[in-house]
Structure formats: structure tokens, C-alpha cells
PDB file of C-alpha atoms in Angstrom:
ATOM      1  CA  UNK N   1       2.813 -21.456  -1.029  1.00 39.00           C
ATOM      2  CA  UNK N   2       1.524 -17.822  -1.593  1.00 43.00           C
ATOM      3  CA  UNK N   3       2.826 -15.062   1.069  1.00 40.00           C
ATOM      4  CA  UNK N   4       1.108 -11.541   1.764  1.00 44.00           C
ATOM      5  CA  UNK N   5       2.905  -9.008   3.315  1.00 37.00           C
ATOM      6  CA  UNK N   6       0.608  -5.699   5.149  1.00 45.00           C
ATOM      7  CA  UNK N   7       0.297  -3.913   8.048  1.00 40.00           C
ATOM      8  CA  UNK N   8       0.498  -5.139  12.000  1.00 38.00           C
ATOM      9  CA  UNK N   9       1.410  -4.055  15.032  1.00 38.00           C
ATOM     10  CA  UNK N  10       3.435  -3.660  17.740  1.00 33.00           C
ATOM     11  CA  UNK N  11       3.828  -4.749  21.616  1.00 31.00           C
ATOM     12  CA  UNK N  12       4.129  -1.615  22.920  1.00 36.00           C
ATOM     13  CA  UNK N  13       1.855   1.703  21.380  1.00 41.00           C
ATOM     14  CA  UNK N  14       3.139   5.385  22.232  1.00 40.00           C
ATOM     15  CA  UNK N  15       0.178   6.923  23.521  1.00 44.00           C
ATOM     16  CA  UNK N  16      -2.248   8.608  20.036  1.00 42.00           C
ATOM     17  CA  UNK N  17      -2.413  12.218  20.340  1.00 41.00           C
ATOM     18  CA  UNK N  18      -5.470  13.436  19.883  1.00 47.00           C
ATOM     19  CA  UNK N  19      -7.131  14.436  16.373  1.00 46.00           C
ATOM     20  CA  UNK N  20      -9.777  16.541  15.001  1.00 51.00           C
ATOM     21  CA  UNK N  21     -12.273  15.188  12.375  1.00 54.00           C
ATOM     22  CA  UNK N  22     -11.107  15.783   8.873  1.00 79.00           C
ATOM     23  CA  UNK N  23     -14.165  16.226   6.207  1.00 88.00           C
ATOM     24  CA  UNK N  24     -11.834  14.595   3.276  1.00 91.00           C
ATOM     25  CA  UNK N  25     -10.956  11.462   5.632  1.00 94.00           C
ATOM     26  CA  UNK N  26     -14.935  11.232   6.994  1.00 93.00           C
ATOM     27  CA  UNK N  27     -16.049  11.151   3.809  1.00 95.00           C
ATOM     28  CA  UNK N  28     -13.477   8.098   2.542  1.00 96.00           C
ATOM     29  CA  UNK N  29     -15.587   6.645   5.837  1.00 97.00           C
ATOM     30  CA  UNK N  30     -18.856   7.127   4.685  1.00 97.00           C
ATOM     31  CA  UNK N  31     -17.971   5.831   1.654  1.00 97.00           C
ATOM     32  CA  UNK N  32     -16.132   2.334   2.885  1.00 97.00           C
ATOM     33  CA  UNK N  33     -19.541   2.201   5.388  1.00 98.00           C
ATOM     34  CA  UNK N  34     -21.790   2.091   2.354  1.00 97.00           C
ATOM     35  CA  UNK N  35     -20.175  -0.420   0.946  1.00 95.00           C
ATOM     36  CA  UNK N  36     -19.111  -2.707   3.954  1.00 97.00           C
ATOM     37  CA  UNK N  37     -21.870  -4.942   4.311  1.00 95.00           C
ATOM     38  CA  UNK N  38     -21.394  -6.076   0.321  1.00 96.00           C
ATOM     39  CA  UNK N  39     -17.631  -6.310   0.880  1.00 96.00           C
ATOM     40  CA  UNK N  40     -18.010  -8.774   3.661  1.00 97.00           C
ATOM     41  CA  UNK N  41     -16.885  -6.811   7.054  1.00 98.00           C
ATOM     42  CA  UNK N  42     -17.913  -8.093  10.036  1.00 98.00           C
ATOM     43  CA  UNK N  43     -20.107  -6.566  12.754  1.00 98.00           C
ATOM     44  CA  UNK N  44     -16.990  -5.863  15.009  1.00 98.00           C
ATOM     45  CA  UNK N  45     -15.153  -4.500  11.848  1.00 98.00           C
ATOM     46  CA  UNK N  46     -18.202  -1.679  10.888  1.00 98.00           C
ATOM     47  CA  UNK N  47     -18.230  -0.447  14.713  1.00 98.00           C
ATOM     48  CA  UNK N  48     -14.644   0.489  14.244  1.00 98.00           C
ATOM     49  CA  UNK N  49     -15.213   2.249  10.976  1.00 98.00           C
ATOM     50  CA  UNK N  50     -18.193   4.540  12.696  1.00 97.00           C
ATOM     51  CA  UNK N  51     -16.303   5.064  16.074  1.00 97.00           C
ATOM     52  CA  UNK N  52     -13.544   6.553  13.568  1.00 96.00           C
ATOM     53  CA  UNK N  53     -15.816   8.728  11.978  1.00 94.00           C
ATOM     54  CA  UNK N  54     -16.644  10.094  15.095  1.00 93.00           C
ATOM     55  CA  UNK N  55     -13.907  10.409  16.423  1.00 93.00           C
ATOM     56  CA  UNK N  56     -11.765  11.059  13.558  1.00 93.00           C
ATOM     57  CA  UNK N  57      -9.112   8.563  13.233  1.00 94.00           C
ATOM     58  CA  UNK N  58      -8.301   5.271  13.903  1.00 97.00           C
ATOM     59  CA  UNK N  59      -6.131   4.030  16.711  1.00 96.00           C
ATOM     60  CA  UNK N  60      -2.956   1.757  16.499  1.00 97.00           C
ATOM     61  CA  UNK N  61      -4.670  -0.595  19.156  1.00 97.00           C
ATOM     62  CA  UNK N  62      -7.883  -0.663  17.199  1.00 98.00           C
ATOM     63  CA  UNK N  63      -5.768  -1.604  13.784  1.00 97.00           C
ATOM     64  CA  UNK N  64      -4.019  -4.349  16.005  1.00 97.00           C
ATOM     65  CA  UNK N  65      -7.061  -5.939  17.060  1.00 97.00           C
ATOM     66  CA  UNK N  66      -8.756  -6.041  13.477  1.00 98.00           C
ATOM     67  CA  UNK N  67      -5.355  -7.386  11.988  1.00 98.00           C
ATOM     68  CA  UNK N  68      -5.394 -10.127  15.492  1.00 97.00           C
ATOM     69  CA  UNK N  69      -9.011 -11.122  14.859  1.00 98.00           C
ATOM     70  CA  UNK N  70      -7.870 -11.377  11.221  1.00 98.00           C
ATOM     71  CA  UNK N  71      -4.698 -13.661  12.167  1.00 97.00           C
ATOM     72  CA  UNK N  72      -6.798 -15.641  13.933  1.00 98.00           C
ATOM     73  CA  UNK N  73      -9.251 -16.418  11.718  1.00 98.00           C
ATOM     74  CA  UNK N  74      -6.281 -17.539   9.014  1.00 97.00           C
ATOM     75  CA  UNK N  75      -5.267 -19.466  11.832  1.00 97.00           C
ATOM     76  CA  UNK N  76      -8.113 -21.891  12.478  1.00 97.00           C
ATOM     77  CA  UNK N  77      -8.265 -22.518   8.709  1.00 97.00           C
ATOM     78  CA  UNK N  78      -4.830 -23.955   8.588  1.00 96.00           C
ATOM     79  CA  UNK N  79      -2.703 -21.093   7.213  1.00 97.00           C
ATOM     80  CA  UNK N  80       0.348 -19.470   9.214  1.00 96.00           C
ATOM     81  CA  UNK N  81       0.251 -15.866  10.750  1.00 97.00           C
ATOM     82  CA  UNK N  82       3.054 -13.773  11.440  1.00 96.00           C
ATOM     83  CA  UNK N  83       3.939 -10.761  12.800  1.00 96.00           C
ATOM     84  CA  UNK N  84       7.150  -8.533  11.273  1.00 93.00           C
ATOM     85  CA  UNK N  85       8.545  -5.190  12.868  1.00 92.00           C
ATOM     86  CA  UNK N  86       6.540  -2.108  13.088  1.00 91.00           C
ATOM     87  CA  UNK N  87       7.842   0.804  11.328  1.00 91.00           C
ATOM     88  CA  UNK N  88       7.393   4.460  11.006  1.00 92.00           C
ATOM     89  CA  UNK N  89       5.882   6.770  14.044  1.00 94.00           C
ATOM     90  CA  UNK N  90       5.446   5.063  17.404  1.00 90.00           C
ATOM     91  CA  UNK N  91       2.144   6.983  17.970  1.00 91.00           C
ATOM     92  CA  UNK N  92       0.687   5.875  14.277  1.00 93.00           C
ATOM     93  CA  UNK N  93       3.452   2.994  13.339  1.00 94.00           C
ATOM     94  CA  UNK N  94       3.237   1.214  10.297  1.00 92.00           C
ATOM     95  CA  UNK N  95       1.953  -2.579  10.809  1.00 93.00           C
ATOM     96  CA  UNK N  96       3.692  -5.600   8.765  1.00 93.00           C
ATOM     97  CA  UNK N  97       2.139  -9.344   8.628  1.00 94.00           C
ATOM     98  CA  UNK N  98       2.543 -12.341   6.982  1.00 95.00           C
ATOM     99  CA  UNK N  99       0.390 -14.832   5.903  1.00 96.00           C
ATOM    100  CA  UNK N 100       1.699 -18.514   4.161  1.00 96.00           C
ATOM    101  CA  UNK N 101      -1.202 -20.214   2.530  1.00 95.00           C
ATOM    102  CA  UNK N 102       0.048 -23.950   2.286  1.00 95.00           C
ATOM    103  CA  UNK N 103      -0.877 -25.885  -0.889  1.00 94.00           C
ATOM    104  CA  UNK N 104      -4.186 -27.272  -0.724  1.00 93.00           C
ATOM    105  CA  UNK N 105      -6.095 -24.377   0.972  1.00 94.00           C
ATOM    106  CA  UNK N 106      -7.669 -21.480  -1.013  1.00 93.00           C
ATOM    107  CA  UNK N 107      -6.062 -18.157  -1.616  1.00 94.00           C
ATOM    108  CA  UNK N 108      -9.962 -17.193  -1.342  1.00 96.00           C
ATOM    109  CA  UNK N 109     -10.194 -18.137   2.268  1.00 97.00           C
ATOM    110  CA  UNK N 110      -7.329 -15.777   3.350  1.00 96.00           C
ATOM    111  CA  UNK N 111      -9.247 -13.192   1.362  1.00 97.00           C
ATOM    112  CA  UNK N 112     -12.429 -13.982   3.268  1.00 97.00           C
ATOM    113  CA  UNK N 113     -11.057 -13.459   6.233  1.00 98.00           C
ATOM    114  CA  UNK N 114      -9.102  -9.926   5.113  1.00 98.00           C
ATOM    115  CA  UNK N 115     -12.456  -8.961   4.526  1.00 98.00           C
ATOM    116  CA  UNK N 116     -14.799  -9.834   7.387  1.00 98.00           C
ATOM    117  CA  UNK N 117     -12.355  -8.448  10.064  1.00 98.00           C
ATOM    118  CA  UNK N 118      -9.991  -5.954   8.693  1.00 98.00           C
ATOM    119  CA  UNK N 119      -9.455  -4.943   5.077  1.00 97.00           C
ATOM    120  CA  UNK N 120     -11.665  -1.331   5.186  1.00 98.00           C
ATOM    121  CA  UNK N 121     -10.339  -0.541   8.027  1.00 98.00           C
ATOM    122  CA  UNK N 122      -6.997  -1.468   6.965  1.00 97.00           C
ATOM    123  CA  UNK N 123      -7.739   0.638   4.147  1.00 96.00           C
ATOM    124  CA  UNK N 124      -8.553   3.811   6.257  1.00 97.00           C
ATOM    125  CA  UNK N 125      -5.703   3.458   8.752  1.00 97.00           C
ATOM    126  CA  UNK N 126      -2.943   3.921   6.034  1.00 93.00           C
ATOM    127  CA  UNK N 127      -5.175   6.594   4.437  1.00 94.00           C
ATOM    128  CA  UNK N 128      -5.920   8.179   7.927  1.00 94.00           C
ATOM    129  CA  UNK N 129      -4.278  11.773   8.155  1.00 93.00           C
ATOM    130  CA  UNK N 130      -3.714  11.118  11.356  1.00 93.00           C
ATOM    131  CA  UNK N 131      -1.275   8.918   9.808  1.00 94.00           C
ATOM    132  CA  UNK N 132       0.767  11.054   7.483  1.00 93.00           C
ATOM    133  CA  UNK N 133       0.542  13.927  10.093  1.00 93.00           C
ATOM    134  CA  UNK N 134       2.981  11.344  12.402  1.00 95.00           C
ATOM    135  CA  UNK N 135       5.178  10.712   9.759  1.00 95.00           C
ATOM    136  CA  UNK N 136       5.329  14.226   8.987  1.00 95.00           C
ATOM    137  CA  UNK N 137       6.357  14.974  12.519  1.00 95.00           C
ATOM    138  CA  UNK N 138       9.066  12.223  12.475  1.00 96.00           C
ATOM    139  CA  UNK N 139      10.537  13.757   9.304  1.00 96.00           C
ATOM    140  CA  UNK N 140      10.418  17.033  10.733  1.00 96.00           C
ATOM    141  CA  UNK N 141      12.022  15.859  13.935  1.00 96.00           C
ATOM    142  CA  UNK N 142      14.816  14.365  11.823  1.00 96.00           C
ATOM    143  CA  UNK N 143      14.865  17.195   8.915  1.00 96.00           C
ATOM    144  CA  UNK N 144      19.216  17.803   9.932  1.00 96.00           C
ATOM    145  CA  UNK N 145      20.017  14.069   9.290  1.00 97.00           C
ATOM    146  CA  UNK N 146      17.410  13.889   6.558  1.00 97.00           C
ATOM    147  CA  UNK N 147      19.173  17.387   4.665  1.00 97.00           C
ATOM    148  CA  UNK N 148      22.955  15.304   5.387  1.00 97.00           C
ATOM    149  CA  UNK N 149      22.038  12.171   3.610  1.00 97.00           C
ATOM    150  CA  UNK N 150      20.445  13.949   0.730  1.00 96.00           C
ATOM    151  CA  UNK N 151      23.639  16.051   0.610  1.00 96.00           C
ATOM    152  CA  UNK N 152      25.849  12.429   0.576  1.00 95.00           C
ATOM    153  CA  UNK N 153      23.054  11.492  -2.164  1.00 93.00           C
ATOM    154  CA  UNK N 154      24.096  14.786  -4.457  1.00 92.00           C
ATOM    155  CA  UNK N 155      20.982  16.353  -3.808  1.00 92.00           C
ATOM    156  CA  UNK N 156      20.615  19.988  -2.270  1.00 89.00           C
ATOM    157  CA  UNK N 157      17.689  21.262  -0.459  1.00 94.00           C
ATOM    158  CA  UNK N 158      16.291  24.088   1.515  1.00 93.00           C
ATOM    159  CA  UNK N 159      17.434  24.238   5.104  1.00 92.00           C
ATOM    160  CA  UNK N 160      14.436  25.526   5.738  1.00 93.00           C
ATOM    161  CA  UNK N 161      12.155  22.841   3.033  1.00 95.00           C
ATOM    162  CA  UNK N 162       8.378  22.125   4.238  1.00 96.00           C
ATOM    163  CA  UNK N 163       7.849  18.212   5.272  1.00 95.00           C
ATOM    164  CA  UNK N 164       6.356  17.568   1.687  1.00 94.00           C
ATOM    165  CA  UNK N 165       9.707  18.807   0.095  1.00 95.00           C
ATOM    166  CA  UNK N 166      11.572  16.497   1.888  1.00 96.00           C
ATOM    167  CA  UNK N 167       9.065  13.786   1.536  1.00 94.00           C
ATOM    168  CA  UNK N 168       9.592  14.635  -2.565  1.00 93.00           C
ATOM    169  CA  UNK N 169      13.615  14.577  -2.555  1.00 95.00           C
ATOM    170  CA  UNK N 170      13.806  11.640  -0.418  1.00 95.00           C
ATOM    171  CA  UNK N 171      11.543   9.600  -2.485  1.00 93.00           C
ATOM    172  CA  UNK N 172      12.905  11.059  -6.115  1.00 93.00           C
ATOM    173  CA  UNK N 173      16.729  10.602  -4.693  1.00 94.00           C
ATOM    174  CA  UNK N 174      15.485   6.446  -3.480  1.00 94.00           C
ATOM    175  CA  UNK N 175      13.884   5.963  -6.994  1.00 92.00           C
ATOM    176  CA  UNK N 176      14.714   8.884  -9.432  1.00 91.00           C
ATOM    177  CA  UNK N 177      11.193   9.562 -10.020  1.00 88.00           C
ATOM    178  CA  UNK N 178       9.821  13.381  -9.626  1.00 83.00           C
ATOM    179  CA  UNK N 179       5.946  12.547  -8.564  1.00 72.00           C
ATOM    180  CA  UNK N 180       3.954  14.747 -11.030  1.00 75.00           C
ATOM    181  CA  UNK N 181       7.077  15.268 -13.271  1.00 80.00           C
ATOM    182  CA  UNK N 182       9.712  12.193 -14.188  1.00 76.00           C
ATOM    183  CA  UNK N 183       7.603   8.803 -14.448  1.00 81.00           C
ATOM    184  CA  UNK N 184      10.907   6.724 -14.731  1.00 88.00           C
ATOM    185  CA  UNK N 185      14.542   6.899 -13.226  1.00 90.00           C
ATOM    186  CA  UNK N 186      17.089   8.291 -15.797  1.00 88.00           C
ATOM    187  CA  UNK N 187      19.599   5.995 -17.222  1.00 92.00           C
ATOM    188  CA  UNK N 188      22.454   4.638 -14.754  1.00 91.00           C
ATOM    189  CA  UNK N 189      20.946   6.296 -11.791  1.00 92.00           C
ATOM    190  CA  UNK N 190      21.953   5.437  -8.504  1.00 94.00           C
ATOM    191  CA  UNK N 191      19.259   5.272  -5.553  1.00 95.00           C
ATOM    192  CA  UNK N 192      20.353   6.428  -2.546  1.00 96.00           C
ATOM    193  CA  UNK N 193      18.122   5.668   0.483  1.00 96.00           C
ATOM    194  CA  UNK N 194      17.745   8.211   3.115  1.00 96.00           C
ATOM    195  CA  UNK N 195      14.439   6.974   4.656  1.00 95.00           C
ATOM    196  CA  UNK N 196      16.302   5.655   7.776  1.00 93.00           C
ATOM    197  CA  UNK N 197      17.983   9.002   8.366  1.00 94.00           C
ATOM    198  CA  UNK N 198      14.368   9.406  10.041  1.00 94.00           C
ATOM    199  CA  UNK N 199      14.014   5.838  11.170  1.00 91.00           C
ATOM    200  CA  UNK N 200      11.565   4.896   8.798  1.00 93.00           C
ATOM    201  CA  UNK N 201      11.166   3.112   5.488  1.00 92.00           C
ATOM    202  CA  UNK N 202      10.289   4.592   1.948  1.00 91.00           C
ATOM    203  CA  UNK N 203       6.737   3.430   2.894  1.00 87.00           C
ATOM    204  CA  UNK N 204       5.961   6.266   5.301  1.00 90.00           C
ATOM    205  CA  UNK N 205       7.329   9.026   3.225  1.00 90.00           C
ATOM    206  CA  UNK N 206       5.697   7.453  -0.473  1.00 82.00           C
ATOM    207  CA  UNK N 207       2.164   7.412   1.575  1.00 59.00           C
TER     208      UNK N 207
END
């Protein structure tokens, strides 16, 4: 039995707030476009990706209905879907599925189906800054109870740090890795997580 674990979605979507195109994120676009035929998306899957590169990002209730057409395509070959619990910002939350492939059907056909209705678009909704600008706002929202549990951790920061900063300590005090700097925790470290000081998981701030 083989399980994959992604993005899904939720019941109920905070309205998106509204976006303005972003060269960097049109670009990774145009570049999942060229390649989508090749890759296997699906008609319905390719209208998505250009209606986000007009419009600049992609919605939760767009994701949803990729990762839906996508369930139910695993479905009808025999394999179970699942939802799990949305995390990070209501407006942009974080989507988790699972699929169990029971013995006897192809890992392949799973895959298939990934790729005809959601896997580039999957792709650009995590990548979306849309995306990490909603996180960012979460963690700002939060930045007192984030600044307590680093304290608790042994870790001081800036009243006054920038979202990144406290993206950085909450992710090096959860793992003892300094992105650019320390590859590997040092020896007995501790990790202390801090994530749900902001009601979210190490996910949203590692993306």
C-alpha cells in the first residue's frame, strides 16, 4: 500500500484578497505552460495556469477543484482519496490529501492522474507569492506569541524583526539549521517548535 501526502482544501475559503501580477511568479507560469502539454495536464488544468497569469495568482477554490478533479479521477481507478486539515492562512491555506494505492494497481496511474488535472498547478500554488505574502501576514499578526516561544526556546530576537527574521529563527530553533549558514543541527540539540504560536505548521514558514 503506498500513501502520498500534498495539498487540499478546505470547506470553507476566507475570501482572496486581491493581488498584483508578479514578473518572477509569471514567468515560473510561462515556463510550466510550455511544458504542460508534454507533462500530461489536461485542458481544464492549462486554463487555470493562463487565468493565473493574468490575473496573477491562483485561488484556494481553483487549487480545490484541480486537487477534486484529481481525487476523483484516483477514485474511479480503485484507489482511496482523502482529505486532511487545511493549514496555514485562511485566505491562501495550505491543502493536505491522501491517496492509498491498494496492491495490485499502479503507482503510475496515481501519477497519471497528478498530472492531467493538478500537479503544475499544484506546483504554482505553493510557489505563488500570493502564498508566502499570507503566511507572512499570519506571522506578523502573531509576531508577540511568536517572540515568547522563541524566548521559552533560548532564542532572542528583535522586537521589532522583519517577517523573514522570524521565519529564519523559527525554522533554525525547530531544526537547528541556519538556511545559508549551518547545514546540520549541532550535537544534542533540542528542537523547539514555535510554528503553532502562529497557528501554522513548519510548512508555511520553511516555504
Amino acid at each position: 500500500m503506498g500513501w502520498v501526502v500534498a495539498l487540499s482544501a478546505c470547506t470553507q475559503l476566507a475570501p482572496t484578497p486581491e493581488v498584483t501580477p508578479n514578473v518572477a511568479f509569471q514567468e515560473l507560469l510561462n515556463g510550466l505552460l510550455a511544458t504542460a502539454a508534454d507533462d500530461g495536464a489536461n485542458a481544464d488544468q492549462i486554463a487555470s495556469l493562463e487565468a493565473a497569469r493574468e490575473v496573477g495568482a491562483i485561488t484556494p477554490e481553483v487549487m480545490r477543484q484541480a486537487l477534486e478533479n484529481y481525487g476523483q479521477c484516483v477514485a474511479e481507478l480503485g484507489m482511496t482519496y482523502s482529505w486532511g486539515d487545511p493549514t496555514g492562512p485562511p485566505d491562501f491555506p495550505t491543502f493536505t490529501f491522501r491517496v492509498s494505492v491498494p496492491t495490485g494497481i499502479s503507482n503510475e496511474l496515481m501519477d497519471t492522474c497528478y498530472a492531467s488535472h493538478a500537479r503544475l498547478l499544484h506546483t504554482a500554488y505553493q510557489l505563488q507569492p500570493a502564498l508566502r505574502e499570507a503566511q507572512g501576514r499570519v506571522i506578523a499578526e502573531h509576531r508577540d506569541a511568536i517572540i515568547a516561544c522563541l524566548a521559552d526556546a533560548g532564542t532572542t530576537i528583535e522586537p521589532d524583526a522583519t517577517v523573514d527574521e522570524l521565519r529564519r529563527a523559527v525554522m533554525t530553533a525547530a531544526t537547528g539549521v541556519i538556511p545559508g549558514e549551518v547545514d546540520s543541527p549541532p550535537p544534542g540539540f533540542t528542537p523547539h517548535d514555535c510554528t503553532g504560536a502562529a497557528g501554522m505548521t513548519i510548512r508555511e514558514f520553511g516555504y
